[in-house]
């Protein structure tokens, strides 16, 4: 009897160990998979979306934003799209965001993954404050940079003259013509993609990328000393000071070190 | 005709609710209906009342997302609904996967595949492990772990918003249930089913067995996707108290001896004994 009891207890413990092992194995595989499939950074999200990391954990994939969009701009990623499954995105070259003044896609979001407050100015929704990405121009394929007059993107932009400016430059090749080059003003561009949709080249020469992807960062080493606003960044800047054998003494000393014999 | 109705009445009703819910969601996306918008993860009823999947909300919580009021209210409504009526009502009356796994079980029965595959190489408590692991991963990676792999949402979303390769998920589940493990997905793995089993533990609607009428034909055990909950058949008059019963009512309709019926749970002594028995099984 006692032996029996011990055996069943042993079995029970072994069973538990086995189950835990299988759970851990499955868990790791599952984590690896989820980590992989959520690692896409080139997606354009609906207006007012939280930053990608928060968006991925907050969006419940209900599609209410998709249904609210009158232009069928938004889509939910489905299996086979190779995008984080179920999450809403849009492809401006197919259908851009037309920047509805009442932004109907945002207030319907039940989870706050689309954050109304981020596009509200003076307690009314302001579509010009949305920020889905930023347009980038490939000046190799943009025909304006060849000297052919186009300005299709300039005229398509809902923030006409603000988000895309036209820069005039002399065309030295002909000597008597001008380049009319489009230039995106990053801070104003909403990333709606109407320019990308309008672009006349075979594959759009102007296209929207997520801001994170399109923009660099100067960091705290460089400050516009002539700009009061920018100088404020110095207040939060931290610096690391390292002391090595060489840097113990002043730079001049250490540079001249060991050169005594040159003077003779 | 009356035999057909008698033996399949709940099955017909279940398919009816499953398909009409599907249709309402589909209509919302395709034709702008406003009765039920969104999908099973979260929806808006009549454009006012939010409804949300409480298990998804739980994963969001574990992942460290800020939970909005709408989400909490929606998840609360759904959780309360199933908590009161019967947790796995969701599985057999709402979930679209149920149609697939039922079909699989039917084909399996039809070709008698169980006779070549008597031993089930897996335990039904696996779903609770999957449930626990999903929450751990959600916490560790800060992402709703099951929502990114769930074939339920994949299929349902697919049917409403465009299928893509989601048909592959349907096929995989069908084949898995058919050839690998009987009632494999719904009865062993699905953490949503596990979640609703726990939630529905103390719900009101239960199937009741009356052993006096039972002739021991065991037809009920053949159709039941969760056989273990029917341990009392031909032994004792007890309600099916386990939360794992999906309330599909297949057992009720196949029983020709009136030995199984729906009952509203009442918390008398006799049932408490039943609960103990069940735990000893
Ligand atoms: S602002 Fe309008 S066009 Fe743009 S995504 Fe929202 S609903 Fe669609
Ligand atoms: S409405 Fe919100 S939660 Fe629903 S899919 Fe759109 S972003 Fe996600
Ligand atoms: S994406 Fe293009 S069209 Fe839209 S605001 Fe930016 S520059 Fe203008
Ligand atoms: S006990 Fe009856 S109602 Fe419950 S799952 Fe089994 S067949 Fe369905």
XYZ file of C-alpha atoms and ligand atoms in Angstrom:
577
model
C 0.000 0.000 0.000
C 2.700 2.420 1.063
C 4.781 1.515 -1.967
C 1.781 2.137 -4.174
C 1.191 5.542 -2.691
C 4.781 6.486 -3.248
C 4.562 5.369 -6.827
C 1.484 7.439 -7.576
C 3.142 10.409 -5.949
C 6.230 9.870 -8.029
C 4.074 9.597 -11.124
C 2.284 12.755 -10.210
C 5.496 14.701 -9.783
C 6.885 13.306 -13.018
C 3.682 14.260 -14.796
C 3.903 17.783 -13.478
C 7.535 18.097 -14.520
C 6.686 16.812 -17.971
C 3.749 19.185 -18.340
C 5.862 22.114 -17.205
C 8.551 21.143 -19.662
C 6.115 20.936 -22.551
C 4.552 24.243 -21.537
C 7.976 25.902 -21.431
C 8.940 24.471 -24.814
C 5.640 25.513 -26.378
C 5.895 28.887 -24.694
C 9.319 29.593 -26.163
C 8.264 28.604 -29.647
C 5.141 30.700 -29.322
C 7.122 33.719 -28.062
C 9.626 33.421 -30.876
C 6.841 33.276 -33.412
C 4.906 36.230 -31.995
C 8.091 38.253 -31.690
C 8.842 37.567 -35.328
C 5.423 38.375 -36.743
C 5.078 41.645 -34.869
C 8.467 42.955 -35.968
C 7.274 44.804 -39.069
C 8.181 48.498 -38.930
C 7.219 49.712 -42.392
C 3.469 49.833 -41.869
C 1.403 52.989 -41.989
C -1.166 53.009 -39.209
C -4.528 54.822 -39.131
C -4.642 58.435 -37.912
C -3.887 59.056 -34.245
C -2.393 55.593 -33.691
C -0.244 55.160 -30.601
C 3.401 54.505 -31.210
C 3.896 51.080 -32.762
C 4.915 49.205 -29.626
C 1.904 50.460 -27.650
C -0.346 50.159 -30.651
C 0.431 46.458 -31.004
C -0.545 45.671 -27.436
C -3.585 47.957 -27.355
C -5.342 47.411 -30.684
C -7.846 44.570 -30.255
C -8.150 44.114 -34.049
C -11.872 44.792 -34.164
C -11.881 46.628 -37.481
C -14.244 49.373 -36.316
C -11.831 51.965 -37.708
C -11.821 50.103 -41.017
C -15.611 50.163 -41.158
C -15.734 53.852 -40.246
C -13.516 54.972 -43.123
C -15.701 56.166 -46.021
C -12.914 55.733 -48.565
C -11.990 52.129 -47.729
C -8.505 53.393 -46.985
C -7.905 51.170 -43.988
C -7.506 47.399 -44.100
C -6.939 44.704 -41.505
C -3.852 42.606 -42.148
C -4.927 39.068 -42.882
C -3.042 35.792 -42.975
C -0.600 35.846 -45.876
C -0.089 39.627 -45.827
C 3.081 39.163 -43.768
C 2.080 41.975 -41.489
C 1.138 41.823 -37.797
C -2.076 39.917 -38.252
C -5.410 41.616 -37.722
C -4.015 45.108 -37.262
C -5.222 48.038 -39.391
C -2.939 49.705 -41.940
C -3.133 51.485 -45.252
C -1.241 51.584 -48.527
C -1.339 55.146 -49.857
C -0.450 54.250 -53.441
C -3.698 52.216 -53.524
C -5.922 54.406 -51.391
C -4.452 57.283 -49.388
C -6.027 58.793 -46.313
C -8.213 61.646 -47.530
C -8.003 63.471 -44.221
C -11.696 63.724 -43.331
C -12.276 66.842 -41.228
C -14.226 64.808 -38.646
C -11.701 61.904 -38.649
C -14.476 59.279 -38.284
C -12.015 56.404 -37.888
C -10.620 57.657 -34.588
C -13.495 58.113 -32.102
C -14.911 54.640 -32.877
C -11.812 52.892 -31.584
C -12.905 51.111 -28.389
C -9.446 50.539 -26.980
C -7.773 53.902 -27.365
C -5.224 52.428 -29.780
C -6.301 55.378 -31.888
C -5.931 58.176 -29.417
C -8.459 60.953 -29.896
C -6.610 63.348 -27.641
C -3.559 63.298 -29.897
C -5.543 64.856 -32.746
C -7.625 67.239 -30.669
C -6.737 70.902 -30.620
C -8.730 73.313 -28.459
C -11.175 70.454 -27.797
C -12.097 69.936 -31.439
C -10.722 67.298 -33.768
C -8.132 68.816 -36.084
C -7.209 66.604 -38.986
C -4.105 68.640 -39.765
C -2.496 67.448 -36.553
C -2.563 63.776 -37.504
C 0.792 62.172 -37.986
C 0.829 58.831 -39.750
C 4.242 59.200 -41.318
C 6.228 61.528 -43.484
C 6.626 61.781 -47.254
C 10.071 61.148 -48.673
C 11.247 62.029 -52.180
C 13.616 59.953 -54.250
C 15.284 62.707 -56.268
C 16.660 60.194 -58.737
C 13.260 59.168 -60.014
C 11.319 62.388 -59.366
C 11.096 63.949 -62.842
C 11.046 67.472 -61.394
C 14.642 66.904 -60.430
C 15.369 66.071 -64.079
C 14.044 69.430 -65.097
C 10.625 68.279 -66.331
C 7.809 70.290 -64.857
C 5.407 68.180 -62.806
C 4.279 69.380 -59.356
C 1.536 66.689 -59.214
C 2.365 65.936 -55.578
C 2.474 69.608 -54.697
C -1.030 70.117 -56.019
C -2.384 66.888 -54.497
C -1.257 67.770 -51.002
C -4.174 68.764 -48.746
C -1.815 71.116 -46.945
C -1.071 72.860 -50.207
C 2.111 74.862 -50.085
C 2.696 73.972 -46.459
C 3.695 70.309 -46.402
C 5.344 70.424 -49.818
C 7.160 73.519 -50.944
C 8.456 74.112 -54.476
C 12.052 75.182 -54.680
C 13.149 77.100 -57.779
C 16.634 76.447 -59.074
C 18.457 77.409 -62.214
C 18.841 74.625 -64.787
C 22.485 74.873 -65.801
C 22.085 72.257 -68.517
C 19.886 74.437 -70.694
C 20.892 77.719 -69.181
C 17.418 79.171 -69.640
C 15.045 76.916 -67.696
C 14.275 76.368 -64.031
C 13.945 73.301 -61.864
C 10.731 73.306 -59.815
C 11.727 70.842 -57.147
C 9.260 69.599 -54.514
C 10.574 69.623 -50.954
C 8.682 68.040 -48.067
C 8.418 70.040 -44.857
C 8.682 67.183 -42.396
C 7.073 68.866 -39.413
C 3.934 69.753 -41.358
C 3.445 66.597 -43.418
C 0.715 64.347 -42.004
C 1.661 61.255 -43.959
C -1.730 61.035 -45.660
C -0.113 59.842 -48.873
C -2.193 61.834 -51.351
C 1.096 62.893 -52.958
C 2.180 59.281 -53.288
C -1.150 58.455 -54.900
C -0.814 61.393 -57.321
C 2.812 60.856 -58.291
C 3.087 60.308 -62.055
C 6.115 58.026 -62.134
C 5.693 54.285 -62.593
C 6.601 53.585 -58.977
C 5.963 56.640 -56.848
C 9.007 58.902 -56.484
C 7.410 60.440 -53.390
C 6.195 58.007 -50.767
C 5.200 57.945 -47.151
C 7.287 56.172 -44.531
C 6.618 55.884 -40.816
C 8.284 58.843 -39.138
C 10.473 56.569 -37.047
C 11.888 55.072 -40.219
C 12.206 58.229 -42.293
C 13.777 60.554 -39.767
C 17.205 60.584 -38.188
C 18.093 62.028 -34.815
C 20.904 64.517 -34.189
C 21.153 63.643 -30.524
C 22.490 65.831 -27.768
C 26.015 66.311 -29.079
C 24.847 68.907 -31.542
C 22.872 71.961 -30.550
C 21.813 74.938 -32.582
C 23.570 77.487 -30.466
C 21.767 80.335 -32.209
C 18.325 78.938 -31.426
C 16.942 79.549 -27.924
C 14.436 76.676 -28.202
C 17.054 74.192 -29.277
C 19.463 75.283 -26.579
C 16.943 74.184 -23.975
C 17.775 70.594 -24.879
C 21.064 71.108 -23.084
C 19.209 71.265 -19.790
C 18.250 67.584 -20.017
C 21.420 66.486 -21.680
C 23.586 64.084 -19.762
C 27.262 63.618 -20.361
C 29.625 60.851 -19.515
C 33.129 61.776 -18.535
C 35.760 59.095 -18.709
C 39.252 59.440 -17.385
C 41.959 57.313 -18.944
C 45.717 57.383 -18.462
C 46.078 59.808 -21.340
C 43.227 62.129 -20.519
C 44.496 62.698 -16.987
C 46.663 65.470 -18.295
C 45.730 68.189 -20.712
C 45.549 67.324 -24.390
C 48.453 69.587 -25.246
C 50.721 67.926 -22.741
C 49.897 64.471 -23.854
C 50.368 65.334 -27.523
C 53.805 66.779 -26.849
C 54.745 63.908 -24.633
C 57.722 61.812 -25.608
C 58.855 64.331 -28.209
C 61.695 65.720 -26.067
C 64.379 64.063 -28.166
C 63.164 65.957 -31.240
C 64.413 69.212 -29.738
C 67.938 68.101 -28.861
C -39.563 15.757 -40.474
C -40.519 15.809 -36.827
C -37.772 13.296 -36.130
C -35.315 15.562 -37.855
C -36.463 18.469 -35.734
C -36.484 16.367 -32.619
C -32.950 15.070 -33.070
C -31.374 18.197 -34.443
C -33.378 21.075 -33.031
C -30.579 22.576 -30.982
C -28.023 21.947 -33.681
C -30.225 23.859 -36.122
C -30.721 26.685 -33.634
C -26.997 26.851 -32.943
C -26.086 27.026 -36.597
C -28.755 29.676 -36.945
C -27.279 31.902 -34.201
C -23.715 31.310 -35.399
C -24.524 32.181 -38.985
C -26.797 35.132 -38.224
C -24.175 36.706 -35.961
C -21.678 36.194 -38.747
C -24.080 37.801 -41.196
C -24.659 40.822 -38.956
C -20.914 41.442 -38.708
C -20.479 40.873 -42.414
C -23.321 43.254 -43.238
C -21.784 45.931 -41.057
C -18.606 45.893 -43.106
C -20.139 45.242 -46.515
C -23.382 47.178 -46.445
C -22.998 49.530 -43.517
C -25.464 47.821 -41.158
C -25.218 49.208 -37.652
C -26.690 46.386 -35.565
C -23.425 44.661 -34.758
C -20.224 46.291 -35.981
C -16.646 45.113 -35.561
C -15.936 41.461 -34.881
C -15.821 38.970 -32.031
C -12.745 40.633 -30.537
C -14.649 43.819 -29.965
C -17.862 45.171 -31.370
C -20.343 47.906 -31.055
C -23.981 46.865 -30.612
C -26.409 49.332 -32.221
C -23.596 51.812 -32.336
C -23.804 52.461 -28.589
C -23.085 49.426 -26.459
C -19.477 48.242 -26.508
C -18.807 44.502 -26.365
C -15.333 43.058 -25.971
C -13.658 39.713 -25.602
C -12.704 39.508 -21.906
C -9.832 37.103 -22.615
C -8.315 39.593 -25.062
C -8.740 42.296 -22.429
C -6.951 40.070 -19.923
C -4.021 39.644 -22.317
C -3.913 43.389 -22.888
C -3.797 43.887 -19.157
C -0.960 41.375 -18.842
C 0.844 43.078 -21.718
C 0.714 46.372 -19.860
C -1.663 48.220 -22.179
C -3.727 51.090 -20.849
C -7.289 49.743 -20.740
C -9.885 52.203 -21.951
C -13.291 52.600 -20.294
C -15.097 51.287 -23.383
C -12.979 48.181 -23.371
C -13.551 47.513 -19.684
C -17.304 48.011 -19.987
C -17.451 45.834 -23.090
C -15.400 43.038 -21.564
C -17.462 43.311 -18.370
C -20.750 42.902 -20.221
C -19.547 39.832 -22.104
C -17.913 38.249 -19.058
C -21.049 38.778 -16.974
C -23.283 37.391 -19.712
C -21.394 34.110 -19.952
C -20.749 33.951 -16.241
C -24.477 34.033 -15.599
C -25.801 31.947 -18.475
C -23.068 29.415 -19.228
C -19.454 29.987 -20.123
C -19.014 27.792 -23.115
C -22.289 28.863 -24.640
C -19.850 31.000 -26.593
C -18.151 27.917 -28.007
C -21.184 26.118 -29.319
C -23.542 28.992 -30.101
C -21.271 31.792 -31.298
C -17.769 30.687 -32.256
C -17.345 30.031 -35.996
C -14.616 27.442 -35.372
C -17.228 25.230 -33.736
C -18.801 24.610 -37.151
C -15.449 23.361 -38.438
C -14.634 21.141 -35.469
C -18.158 19.715 -35.423
C -17.788 18.870 -39.091
C -14.496 17.193 -38.330
C -16.013 15.183 -35.495
C -18.863 14.181 -37.773
C -16.550 12.904 -40.505
C -14.472 11.128 -37.897
C -17.540 9.389 -36.561
C -18.814 8.620 -40.037
C -15.631 6.843 -41.082
C -15.218 5.325 -37.671
C -11.709 6.675 -37.294
C -11.901 6.280 -33.532
C -11.571 2.529 -33.873
C -8.094 2.741 -35.300
C -7.129 5.472 -32.873
C -8.401 4.500 -29.458
C -5.850 6.224 -27.311
C -5.982 9.983 -27.141
C -2.350 11.085 -26.778
C -3.171 14.254 -24.921
C -4.881 15.687 -21.885
C -7.840 17.999 -21.845
C -6.306 20.196 -19.199
C -3.798 21.344 -21.798
C -6.062 24.331 -22.552
C -5.499 25.724 -19.055
C -1.755 25.473 -19.594
C -2.087 27.241 -22.918
C -4.180 29.890 -21.169
C -1.528 30.388 -18.487
C 1.328 30.405 -20.994
C -0.487 32.975 -23.164
C -0.710 35.334 -20.209
C 2.937 34.807 -19.300
C 4.049 35.557 -22.856
C 1.769 38.598 -22.997
C 3.431 39.842 -19.848
C 6.966 39.037 -20.942
C 6.781 40.391 -24.484
C 4.266 43.155 -23.879
C 2.071 41.839 -26.645
C -1.310 40.101 -26.704
C 0.116 36.645 -27.342
C -2.952 34.658 -28.300
C -4.476 37.416 -30.403
C -1.559 37.162 -32.822
C -2.001 33.427 -33.378
C -5.681 32.832 -32.680
C -7.329 30.923 -35.513
C -10.685 32.005 -34.070
C -10.122 35.689 -34.697
C -8.230 34.887 -37.890
C -11.202 33.023 -39.332
C -13.877 35.318 -38.002
C -12.031 38.461 -39.069
C -11.341 36.801 -42.379
C -15.000 36.082 -43.004
C -15.937 39.693 -42.217
C -13.016 41.638 -43.688
C -11.547 39.361 -46.355
C -10.163 35.891 -45.917
C -6.624 36.003 -47.315
C -4.903 32.812 -46.257
C -7.168 32.364 -43.256
C -8.792 29.436 -45.080
C -5.556 27.595 -44.325
C -6.227 28.016 -40.608
C -9.680 26.510 -41.138
C -8.216 23.578 -43.025
C -5.471 22.990 -40.465
C -7.986 22.811 -37.627
C -10.261 20.518 -39.607
C -7.433 18.120 -40.458
C -5.934 18.284 -36.983
C -9.241 17.317 -35.400
C -9.818 14.673 -38.034
C -6.489 12.875 -38.081
C -4.439 13.925 -35.070
C -6.645 14.408 -32.068
C -10.381 13.963 -31.611
C -11.952 17.226 -30.484
C -8.369 18.418 -30.599
C -8.738 22.154 -30.937
C -11.913 22.918 -28.976
C -11.577 20.129 -26.450
C -7.860 20.237 -25.706
C -6.003 23.295 -26.885
C -8.183 26.373 -27.251
C -7.392 28.744 -24.359
C -10.535 30.755 -25.066
C -12.558 27.605 -24.426
C -10.509 27.112 -21.274
C -11.201 30.685 -20.243
C -14.950 30.255 -20.722
C -14.846 26.895 -18.912
C -13.528 28.711 -15.869
C -15.927 31.636 -16.208
C -18.917 29.336 -16.665
C -18.136 27.154 -13.661
C -20.937 28.658 -11.611
C -23.348 29.693 -14.319
C -27.070 29.072 -14.212
C -27.943 26.978 -17.254
C -26.869 23.373 -16.886
C -27.695 20.081 -18.531
C -29.388 17.727 -16.082
C -29.237 13.951 -16.179
C -32.100 11.854 -14.920
C -30.704 8.354 -14.333
C -34.180 6.813 -13.809
C -35.045 7.352 -17.448
C -31.643 6.334 -18.777
C -31.427 3.078 -20.736
C -27.663 3.199 -20.953
C -27.486 3.436 -24.744
C -24.627 5.939 -24.427
C -25.679 7.824 -27.537
C -25.047 11.020 -25.608
C -21.416 10.130 -25.013
C -20.912 9.544 -28.719
C -22.016 13.023 -29.694
C -20.577 14.893 -26.709
C -17.405 16.835 -27.533
C -16.465 16.837 -23.837
C -17.284 13.254 -22.777
C -15.610 13.520 -19.404
C -18.381 15.827 -18.160
C -20.974 13.065 -18.693
C -19.424 10.714 -16.117
C -22.783 10.354 -14.336
C -24.691 8.855 -17.240
C -26.659 5.770 -16.193
C -25.212 6.079 -12.695
C -26.614 9.042 -10.883
C -29.154 11.799 -11.426
C -26.961 14.865 -11.471
C -26.571 18.115 -13.311
C -23.540 18.485 -15.601
C -21.722 20.942 -13.421
C -18.381 21.037 -15.183
C -17.623 24.295 -16.912
C -16.214 22.279 -19.783
C -19.703 21.336 -21.010
C -20.294 23.532 -24.034
C -24.086 23.534 -23.594
C -24.355 22.407 -27.182
C -27.325 20.268 -26.159
C -26.438 17.535 -28.605
C -26.808 15.026 -25.765
C -30.297 16.298 -25.030
C -31.517 15.978 -28.569
C -30.047 12.540 -29.263
C -31.477 11.091 -26.061
C -34.689 9.281 -26.934
C -35.496 8.403 -23.344
C -35.861 11.888 -21.911
C -32.949 11.314 -19.569
C -31.203 14.600 -20.334
C -32.632 18.110 -20.202
C -31.722 21.704 -19.606
C -32.220 22.889 -16.074
C -31.623 26.039 -14.184
C -29.023 25.408 -11.560
C -30.265 25.513 -7.992
C -27.773 25.330 -5.248
C -29.222 22.573 -3.127
C -27.322 19.986 -1.120
C -27.687 17.238 -3.668
C -25.854 19.252 -6.241
C -23.038 19.991 -3.879
C -22.526 16.256 -3.560
C -22.505 16.051 -7.319
C -19.754 18.577 -7.474
C -17.613 16.552 -5.123
C -18.155 13.455 -7.191
C -17.135 15.254 -10.263
C -13.920 16.394 -8.667
C -13.115 12.834 -7.670
C -13.465 11.536 -11.197
S -9.209 60.349 -41.887
Fe -10.847 59.676 -43.280
S -9.779 58.877 -45.094
Fe -8.257 59.041 -43.471
S -8.275 56.955 -42.586
Fe -9.646 58.205 -41.350
S -11.661 57.861 -42.216
Fe -10.180 57.129 -43.748
S -10.744 50.519 -34.014
Fe -8.942 50.583 -32.675
S -8.855 48.546 -31.730
Fe -10.219 48.388 -33.508
S -8.860 47.723 -35.186
Fe -8.965 49.972 -35.275
S -7.184 50.624 -34.057
Fe -7.549 48.486 -33.541
S 1.837 62.855 -47.229
Fe 2.137 64.107 -49.055
S 0.118 64.908 -49.495
Fe 0.032 64.180 -47.376
S 0.564 65.938 -46.110
Fe 2.480 64.879 -46.531
S 3.294 65.867 -48.349
Fe 1.147 66.443 -48.230
S -22.774 17.334 -21.939
Fe -24.258 17.606 -23.584
S -24.451 19.814 -23.777
Fe -22.585 19.420 -22.648
S -20.981 19.363 -24.198
Fe -21.682 17.254 -23.890
S -23.252 16.934 -25.440
Fe -22.927 19.140 -25.268
